[in-house]
Amino acid sequence: MTVDAHLLRTFVAVARLGSFSAAAAELQYTQAAVSQQIAALEADLKVQLLRRRPVEPTEAGTRLLEHAVPILLRMDAARSDVIRMTAPPAARLIVAMTPLAAVISPALATLAQLRTRMPRLDVTVRAVSRAEAAEATARGDADLGLTDGLAAPSDPLPALAPLSAVGVAEAVVAVILPAGHPLAPRGSAGLQLSDLADARWIDAPGVAPELADLRRAAGTEGFRPAFRYAGTDVLTLLRLAAEGHGLTVAPFGTPLPTNLPGIAGVTAVPVSAPRLVHRVELIHGTLPAGSPAALFAAMLA
Amino acid sequence: MTVDAHLLRTFVAVARLGSFSAAAAELQYTQAAVSQQIAALEADLKVQLLRRRPVEPTEAGTRLLEHAVPILLRMDAARSDVIRMTAPPAARLIVAMTPLAAVISPALATLAQLRTRMPRLDVTVRAVSRAEAAEATARGDADLGLTDGLAAPSDPLPALAPLSAVGVAEAVVAVILPAGHPLAPRGSAGLQLSDLADARWIDAPGVAPELADLRRAAGTEGFRPAFRYAGTDVLTLLRLAAEGHGLTVAPFGTPLPTNLPGIAGVTAVPVSAPRLVHRVELIHGTLPAGSPAALFAAMLA
DNA sequence: GGACATTACGTGTTACGTAAAAATG
DNA sequence: CATTTTTACGTAACACGTAATGTCC
């Protein structure tokens, strides 16, 4: 009655990478093995899960993905959770942070306070993409995750199944505009999010909020990417915006290093989007009482 | 990196049954196989999960159980969810109901309405224990589940990972007292839940709300079971209460068949327990639009 | 034709059952 | 001493790799 978790994992990899061979490389299998695994899964469920060439999930496959991802996340969480019980209490803290979360949340300042209270604590901050944060925390590669993203103000925090999420900061959404951009003058005059749907956007899943969230909030098909930045560097993203490659959003209040070459003149203009805020969330599994991670979480909340 | 779901399933069975051999019988394995599976799991996680003789989970095992149960539930849900996508739209409705939910919720009346609107619909109501309801719904053995239980009034509905839960009825908690019970006269005079902590209680996990919930709400160690009823029959439970075997709770408003022999004289006295209500919840997975299940859920909400 | 997925086939691992031993209450 | 779990061992299934075949841009 159980679906083999192993098969689920390769299915997720294939779906994510859009390729059997790429998934095989990532998972250290041969293509043939991956092909057989997918075939086995499809045979087990008696449904086609992937369309080939191009490789993309069918409707049933999409549905399965919605289950598989949280299941695998939770399996990782279960393992690290149980194993951690035997491990000696760590005098170590690893925080996985999304770049914007690091910039705009009080986390780094709080971390400094923590270090004065626990001077010998071994602290590591790992920069991760939004997608990696939950995974790293679930796997136990990080004790805590700190992510940023767009959400409806009234949205409950996302139920990351095994993980808890607590909001630590919220900000108005702002658009980053290059110097002299025609929209810049409207400034605080209440720029509407929907006005920007047809602009050229930068898709930067590693750093910026998801364009899909903008679409959802605006209820349009706009916000189409004209440029894709695959990195995780805030300065690079700002530079791209400054050079006019496209628009991007950031939490209003993000400090802009306008004294840097190529970034000068960039402005962040708050956007009127009643159904949208930028929120920073702290995610974590079970925090051993008295652990540095628990202390840090308490200080941040 | 994944723990074998197969091993998880037998681990859960062993923990639940408190026996390797019993689990083997249930899962159609030999004892030896179960022993090896548990050994494999413990070796994989490098932690002892079960103490033997008597067989009970260690601390790490308990932690693993907290993950394993939802994981397996979700795996079942994933399978039935995906498979259902290929199946033809069912002209069939299976509802898994907890006994008290059937008695006090408007569900059966609503079901009657539904049948007048869809006369040819094949309807089945399955009586289940509280524990079975979610499982049956997740597996797809039932289209909908209807459970009752105690909750804090402000409690969010429990996040059953893959399943949605929506409250359909709430009632004050009442104690069932036999005729002439000394507490009966206090009647509406505001009986306190905490007054009853030291009484003798009937533990009837198949029918009555969990005593553990009472303990949690009262913040005491009381509400200790003096009698255990393993069945799922409301009348039997009432009879036991009437005969003075112990106390039990029920939602205030539960119709009492006081004209039946052995039950006459029983009264339900509302209990003042500010942090506690009896709530009936409808649980379901993805409901295909237009399906009988979706229609029923809409009528009930 | 080239990149990519599928099928065929051989092999090593593993996961089970049978049976015997150990352990515990 | 009886019950229950563990260990030993043989076998059968299976999951993977290699290699050949098929298929789509």
XYZ file of C-alpha atoms in Angstrom, chain B residues 38-299:
262
model
C 13.174 -3.387 12.794
C 16.845 -4.253 13.082
C 17.451 -2.755 9.646
C 15.641 0.438 10.596
C 17.526 0.744 13.861
C 20.788 0.090 12.057
C 19.949 2.695 9.447
C 19.160 5.369 12.023
C 21.761 4.131 14.466
C 19.315 4.439 17.353
C 17.351 1.927 19.316
C 13.707 2.531 18.510
C 12.023 -0.118 20.600
C 12.599 -1.624 24.004
C 11.819 -5.337 23.973
C 9.778 -7.237 26.517
C 7.650 -5.429 26.849
C 7.845 -3.965 23.374
C 7.481 -0.218 23.607
C 9.021 2.701 21.767
C 12.083 4.395 23.165
C 12.225 8.162 23.208
C 13.704 8.142 19.731
C 11.068 5.646 18.656
C 8.335 7.900 19.933
C 9.782 10.757 17.972
C 9.940 8.639 14.865
C 6.322 7.624 15.331
C 5.295 11.261 15.309
C 6.755 11.489 11.841
C 5.969 8.038 10.548
C 2.244 8.071 11.075
C 1.603 11.250 9.054
C 4.091 10.135 6.423
C 2.324 6.844 5.883
C -1.036 8.557 5.942
C 0.141 10.879 3.250
C 1.590 8.093 1.163
C -1.792 6.433 1.209
C -3.403 9.719 0.332
C -0.978 10.253 -2.531
C -1.690 6.853 -3.988
C -5.468 7.072 -3.771
C -5.392 10.675 -4.915
C -3.436 9.928 -8.055
C -5.283 6.731 -8.832
C -8.614 8.446 -8.472
C -7.652 10.756 -11.305
C -7.854 7.928 -13.794
C -10.922 6.311 -12.297
C -14.237 7.330 -13.792
C -16.147 9.852 -11.686
C -17.766 7.770 -8.993
C -21.517 7.655 -8.682
C -20.899 6.452 -5.214
C -20.329 8.008 -1.822
C -18.657 6.375 1.137
C -18.634 8.257 4.406
C -16.596 7.039 7.353
C -18.261 8.196 10.560
C -17.407 8.131 14.173
C -20.468 6.949 16.150
C -21.055 10.186 18.047
C -20.581 12.231 14.898
C -23.388 10.248 13.328
C -25.636 10.831 16.325
C -25.190 14.526 16.897
C -24.232 16.054 13.566
C -26.671 17.018 10.853
C -24.753 14.744 8.506
C -27.317 11.978 8.259
C -30.099 14.455 7.594
C -27.979 16.162 4.974
C -27.242 12.787 3.456
C -30.988 12.204 3.131
C -31.340 15.498 1.272
C -28.493 14.541 -0.985
C -30.198 11.294 -1.845
C -33.381 13.039 -2.871
C -31.278 15.149 -5.224
C -29.327 12.151 -6.481
C -31.709 9.231 -6.079
C -29.533 6.749 -7.903
C -26.479 7.502 -5.807
C -24.955 4.510 -4.116
C -24.338 5.584 -0.532
C -22.425 3.749 2.165
C -21.876 4.850 5.728
C -19.044 3.093 7.493
C -18.810 3.207 11.244
C -15.221 3.718 12.307
C -13.265 4.601 15.371
C -11.768 8.025 15.576
C -8.383 6.680 14.602
C -9.699 4.919 11.535
C -11.556 7.868 10.040
C -8.538 9.792 8.810
C -6.863 6.650 7.623
C -9.850 5.437 5.651
C -10.227 8.830 4.038
C -6.548 9.034 3.210
C -6.534 5.588 1.657
C -9.561 6.399 -0.398
C -11.567 3.659 1.283
C -13.920 6.481 2.145
C -14.610 9.693 0.264
C -15.248 11.660 3.404
C -14.647 11.260 7.101
C -16.718 12.658 9.911
C -15.147 12.618 13.336
C -15.975 14.043 16.716
C -13.706 14.934 19.560
C -12.682 17.477 22.131
C -10.832 20.626 21.233
C -10.158 24.057 22.582
C -12.761 26.427 21.141
C -10.082 28.564 19.572
C -8.012 25.675 18.296
C -7.368 25.790 14.636
C -8.547 22.672 12.923
C -5.890 20.028 13.057
C -3.645 19.997 10.040
C -3.984 16.438 8.864
C -1.201 17.069 6.409
C -2.768 16.000 3.118
C -6.370 16.124 4.252
C -8.570 19.139 4.869
C -10.710 19.392 7.957
C -13.702 21.673 8.366
C -15.770 21.987 11.509
C -19.454 21.228 11.032
C -20.807 21.301 14.569
C -19.801 22.287 18.073
C -21.398 21.503 21.392
C -20.813 22.015 25.084
C -19.203 19.074 26.817
C -21.465 17.080 29.115
C -20.890 14.294 31.599
C -23.108 11.257 31.482
C -24.353 10.436 34.988
C -26.361 7.432 36.137
C -29.698 7.936 37.861
C -29.302 9.226 41.374
C -25.643 10.090 41.022
C -24.635 12.536 43.766
C -23.406 15.051 41.233
C -26.586 14.966 39.210
C -28.497 17.446 41.401
C -25.925 20.156 40.754
C -27.276 19.997 37.297
C -27.023 23.300 35.572
C -25.400 24.814 38.631
C -22.129 24.787 36.746
C -20.297 21.588 37.276
C -16.580 22.149 36.924
C -14.561 19.797 34.830
C -11.798 19.793 37.397
C -14.237 18.540 40.068
C -14.421 15.311 38.152
C -10.738 14.609 37.764
C -10.724 12.078 40.573
C -13.851 10.226 39.535
C -13.743 6.796 37.962
C -13.777 7.073 34.204
C -14.599 4.812 31.332
C -11.948 4.764 28.650
C -13.723 4.080 25.393
C -11.437 5.209 22.598
C -13.739 3.804 19.957
C -16.718 5.939 20.946
C -16.066 8.560 23.570
C -13.749 11.557 23.462
C -10.221 10.876 24.587
C -9.565 11.106 28.306
C -6.179 12.523 27.424
C -7.945 15.603 26.045
C -9.722 16.055 29.361
C -6.422 15.824 31.191
C -4.863 18.348 28.898
C -7.724 20.790 29.275
C -7.819 20.452 33.048
C -4.067 20.416 33.365
C -4.208 17.500 35.761
C -3.148 13.896 35.890
C -6.676 12.817 36.741
C -9.357 11.294 34.540
C -7.856 7.903 35.017
C -9.647 5.011 33.368
C -11.271 2.512 35.729
C -12.898 0.601 32.913
C -12.121 0.129 29.290
C -14.651 -0.368 26.525
C -13.077 -1.372 23.258
C -16.216 -1.251 21.141
C -17.794 1.486 19.075
C -21.365 1.339 20.218
C -22.915 4.399 21.809
C -25.727 2.487 23.490
C -23.297 0.129 25.154
C -21.287 3.049 26.421
C -24.396 4.709 27.815
C -25.397 1.450 29.436
C -21.975 1.178 31.069
C -22.304 4.716 32.363
C -25.841 3.984 33.576
C -24.680 0.934 35.467
C -22.138 3.051 37.277
C -18.992 1.567 35.766
C -17.626 5.030 35.435
C -18.129 8.437 33.906
C -17.922 9.406 30.292
C -18.426 12.599 28.355
C -20.593 13.334 25.377
C -21.625 16.453 23.539
C -24.435 18.215 25.372
C -27.544 17.667 23.330
C -26.841 14.044 22.562
C -30.278 12.401 22.492
C -30.466 9.909 25.336
C -32.730 6.896 24.846
C -33.908 6.936 28.442
C -36.814 4.681 27.615
C -34.477 1.754 27.074
C -33.944 -0.728 29.890
C -30.701 -0.188 31.707
C -30.321 3.309 30.377
C -33.330 4.930 32.054
C -32.397 7.690 34.432
C -29.179 8.620 32.733
C -28.647 12.339 32.460
C -26.198 14.490 30.573
C -24.975 17.360 32.691
C -23.146 20.183 30.953
C -19.697 20.808 32.271
C -18.102 24.171 32.710
C -14.849 23.781 30.851
C -13.983 27.085 29.223
C -11.176 25.639 27.217
C -13.079 22.739 25.796
C -15.785 22.063 23.247
C -16.976 19.001 21.496
C -16.515 19.450 17.794
C -17.521 17.459 14.755
C -15.218 17.741 11.788
C -15.514 16.799 8.177
C -12.272 15.562 6.684
C -11.512 14.949 3.070
C -8.818 14.892 0.448
C -9.144 16.508 -2.927
C -12.794 16.477 -3.903
C -13.386 16.201 -7.647
C -15.630 19.091 -8.633
C -19.177 17.921 -9.111
C -18.640 14.630 -7.341
C -21.218 13.468 -4.802
C -18.576 13.919 -2.124
C -17.985 17.546 -3.089
C -21.708 18.209 -3.169
C -22.232 16.631 0.214
C -19.370 18.614 1.724
C -20.814 21.818 0.317
C -24.269 21.056 1.725
